[in-house]
Tab-separated table of C-alpha atoms in Angstrom:
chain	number	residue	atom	x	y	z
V	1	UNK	CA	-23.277	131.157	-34.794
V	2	UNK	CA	-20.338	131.870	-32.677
V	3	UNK	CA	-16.600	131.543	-34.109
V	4	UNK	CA	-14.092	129.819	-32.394
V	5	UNK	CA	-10.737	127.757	-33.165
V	6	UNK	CA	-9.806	124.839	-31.358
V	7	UNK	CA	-5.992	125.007	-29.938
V	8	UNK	CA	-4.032	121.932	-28.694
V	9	UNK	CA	-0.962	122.351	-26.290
V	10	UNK	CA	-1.882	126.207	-26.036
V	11	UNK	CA	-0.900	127.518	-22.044
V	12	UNK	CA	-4.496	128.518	-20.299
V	13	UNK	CA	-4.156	130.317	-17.241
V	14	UNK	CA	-5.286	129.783	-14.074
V	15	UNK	CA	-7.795	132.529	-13.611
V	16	UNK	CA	-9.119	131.527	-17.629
V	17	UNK	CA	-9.937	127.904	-16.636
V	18	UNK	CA	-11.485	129.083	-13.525
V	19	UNK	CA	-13.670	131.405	-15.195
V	20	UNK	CA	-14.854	128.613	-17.647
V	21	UNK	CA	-15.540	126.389	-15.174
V	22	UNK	CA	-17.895	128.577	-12.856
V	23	UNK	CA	-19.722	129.723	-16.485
V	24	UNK	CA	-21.024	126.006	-16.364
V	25	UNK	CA	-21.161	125.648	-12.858
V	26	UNK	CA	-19.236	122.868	-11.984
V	27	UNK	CA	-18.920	123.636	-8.269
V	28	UNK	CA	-16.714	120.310	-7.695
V	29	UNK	CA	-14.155	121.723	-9.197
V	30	UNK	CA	-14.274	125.628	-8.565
V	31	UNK	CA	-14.564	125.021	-4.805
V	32	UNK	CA	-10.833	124.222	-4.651
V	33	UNK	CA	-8.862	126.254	-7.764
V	34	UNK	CA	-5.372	125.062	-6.904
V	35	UNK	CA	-6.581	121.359	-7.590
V	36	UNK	CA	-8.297	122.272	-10.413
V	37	UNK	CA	-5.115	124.312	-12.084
V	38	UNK	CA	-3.133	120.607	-10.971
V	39	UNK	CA	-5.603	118.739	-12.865
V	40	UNK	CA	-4.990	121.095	-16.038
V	41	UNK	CA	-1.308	120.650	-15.453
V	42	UNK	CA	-1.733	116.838	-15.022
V	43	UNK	CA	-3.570	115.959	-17.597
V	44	UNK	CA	-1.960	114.223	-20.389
V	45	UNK	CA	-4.044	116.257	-22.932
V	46	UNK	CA	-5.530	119.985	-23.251
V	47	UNK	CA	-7.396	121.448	-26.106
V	48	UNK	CA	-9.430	124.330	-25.662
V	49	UNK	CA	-11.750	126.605	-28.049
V	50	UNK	CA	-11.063	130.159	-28.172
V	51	UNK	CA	-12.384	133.143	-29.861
V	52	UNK	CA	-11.118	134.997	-32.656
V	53	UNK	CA	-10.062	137.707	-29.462
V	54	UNK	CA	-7.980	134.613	-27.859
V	55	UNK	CA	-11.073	134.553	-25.127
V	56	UNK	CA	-11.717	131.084	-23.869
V	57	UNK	CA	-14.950	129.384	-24.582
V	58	UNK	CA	-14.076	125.945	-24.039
V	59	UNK	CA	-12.211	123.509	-22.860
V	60	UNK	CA	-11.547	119.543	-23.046
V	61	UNK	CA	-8.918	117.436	-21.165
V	62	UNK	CA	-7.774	113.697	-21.413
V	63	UNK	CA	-5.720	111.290	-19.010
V	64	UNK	CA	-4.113	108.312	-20.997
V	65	UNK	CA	-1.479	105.589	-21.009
V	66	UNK	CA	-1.370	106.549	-24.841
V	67	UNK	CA	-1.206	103.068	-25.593
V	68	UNK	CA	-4.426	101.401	-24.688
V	69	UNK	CA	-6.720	103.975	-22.612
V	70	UNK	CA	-8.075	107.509	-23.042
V	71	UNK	CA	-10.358	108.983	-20.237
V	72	UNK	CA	-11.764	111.485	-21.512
V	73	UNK	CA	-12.041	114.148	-18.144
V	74	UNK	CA	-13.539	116.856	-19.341
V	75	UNK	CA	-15.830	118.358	-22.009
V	76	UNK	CA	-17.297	122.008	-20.908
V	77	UNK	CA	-17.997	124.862	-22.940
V	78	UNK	CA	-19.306	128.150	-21.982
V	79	UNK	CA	-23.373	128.727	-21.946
V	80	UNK	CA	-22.521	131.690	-25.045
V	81	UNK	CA	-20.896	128.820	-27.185
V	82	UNK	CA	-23.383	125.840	-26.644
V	83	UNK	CA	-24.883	124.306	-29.463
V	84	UNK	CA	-22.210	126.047	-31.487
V	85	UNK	CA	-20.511	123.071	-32.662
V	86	UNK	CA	-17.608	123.609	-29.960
V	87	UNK	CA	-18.062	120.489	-27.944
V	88	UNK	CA	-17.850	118.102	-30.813
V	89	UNK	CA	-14.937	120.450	-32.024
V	90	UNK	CA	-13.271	119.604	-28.415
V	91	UNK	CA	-13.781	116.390	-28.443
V	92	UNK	CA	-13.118	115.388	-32.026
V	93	UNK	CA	-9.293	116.669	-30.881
V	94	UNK	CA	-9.560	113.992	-28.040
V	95	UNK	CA	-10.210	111.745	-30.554
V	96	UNK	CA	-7.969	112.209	-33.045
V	97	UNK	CA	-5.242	112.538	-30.967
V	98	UNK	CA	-6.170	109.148	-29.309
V	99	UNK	CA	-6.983	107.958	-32.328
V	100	UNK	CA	-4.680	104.147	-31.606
V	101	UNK	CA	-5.954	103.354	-28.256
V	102	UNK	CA	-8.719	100.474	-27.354
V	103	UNK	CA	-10.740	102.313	-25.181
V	104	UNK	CA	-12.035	106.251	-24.940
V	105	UNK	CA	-13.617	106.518	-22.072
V	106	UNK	CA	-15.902	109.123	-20.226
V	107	UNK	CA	-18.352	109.275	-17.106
V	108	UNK	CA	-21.203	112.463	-17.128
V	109	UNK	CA	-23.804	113.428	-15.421
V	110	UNK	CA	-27.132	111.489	-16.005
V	111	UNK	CA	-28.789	114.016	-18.390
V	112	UNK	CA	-30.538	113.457	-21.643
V	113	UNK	CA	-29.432	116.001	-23.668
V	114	UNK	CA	-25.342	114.929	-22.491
V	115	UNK	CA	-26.396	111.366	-23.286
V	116	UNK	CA	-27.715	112.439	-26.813
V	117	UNK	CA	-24.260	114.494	-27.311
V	118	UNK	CA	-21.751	111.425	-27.058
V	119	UNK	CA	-24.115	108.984	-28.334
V	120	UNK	CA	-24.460	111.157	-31.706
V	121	UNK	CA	-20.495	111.131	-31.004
V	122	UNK	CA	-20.080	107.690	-31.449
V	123	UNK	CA	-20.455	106.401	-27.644
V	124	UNK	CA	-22.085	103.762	-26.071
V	125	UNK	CA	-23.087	103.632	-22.357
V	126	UNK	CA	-22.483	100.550	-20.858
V	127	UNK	CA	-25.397	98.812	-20.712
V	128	UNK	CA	-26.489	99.403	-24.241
V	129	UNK	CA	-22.953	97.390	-25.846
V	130	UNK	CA	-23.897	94.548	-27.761
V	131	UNK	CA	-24.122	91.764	-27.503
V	132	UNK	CA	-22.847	91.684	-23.916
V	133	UNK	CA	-23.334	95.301	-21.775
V	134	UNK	CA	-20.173	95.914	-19.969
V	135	UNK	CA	-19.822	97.039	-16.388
V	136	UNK	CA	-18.436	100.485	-15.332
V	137	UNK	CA	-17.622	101.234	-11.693
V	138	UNK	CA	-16.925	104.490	-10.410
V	139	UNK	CA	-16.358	105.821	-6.841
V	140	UNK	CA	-16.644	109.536	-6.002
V	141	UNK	CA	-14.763	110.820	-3.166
């Protein structure tokens, strides 16, 4: 299994997140870099996995009020590290760290295997809650 530490409030550089984010090829975000670095900056919370050589291998991001919201932005971790235990690493930061707000938060694609990840991570999609489902509403641009 691949080691790796997960670092909060480390500095990731530009070229670093870019490289991460082609490995999983997520096109919506590699096609303009300079957002994507101002999304990094923006964000109101980084963690990222690295390996013992200070390589990055994964990365997660939050945006929150830090009162009663955390959306959860961004969960990715490089093809190499998948399955290693990474992604729960990442996102068991999030949580932690957002431990006192109502409502975590996160919209992914519509694949089993992602909707088997958060579900074993304690998440509900929306029209499973019980008793009532909720609505979520999202518009892409």
């Amino acid at each position: 299994m691949p080691e790796f530490t997960v670092l909060a409030g480390t500095p990731v550089s530009d070229s670093e997140v870019l490289a991460l984010y082609q490995s999983v090829g997520w096109t919506a975000y590699t096609r303009e870099p300079g957002v994507l670095s101002r999304a990094i900056r923006g964000s109101s919370f980084v963690v990222t996995a690295r390996t013992g050589g200070g390589g990055l291998v994964g990365l997660a991001r939050a945006v929150s009020d830090d009162a009663t919201i955390c959306y959860v932005q961004d969960i990715l971790v490089d093809p190499a590290f998948q399955k290693s235990g990474a992604g729960r690493a990442l996102l068991d930061a999030v949580q932690k760290r957002y431990e006192h707000v109502r409502q975590l938060v996160l919209i992914t694609d519509d694949e089993p295997g992602q909707r088997a990840f958060y579900e074993a991570v304690g998440f509900t999609e929306g029209s499973d809650f019980r008793p009532e489902p909720v609505r979520v509403f999202a518009q892409f641009r």
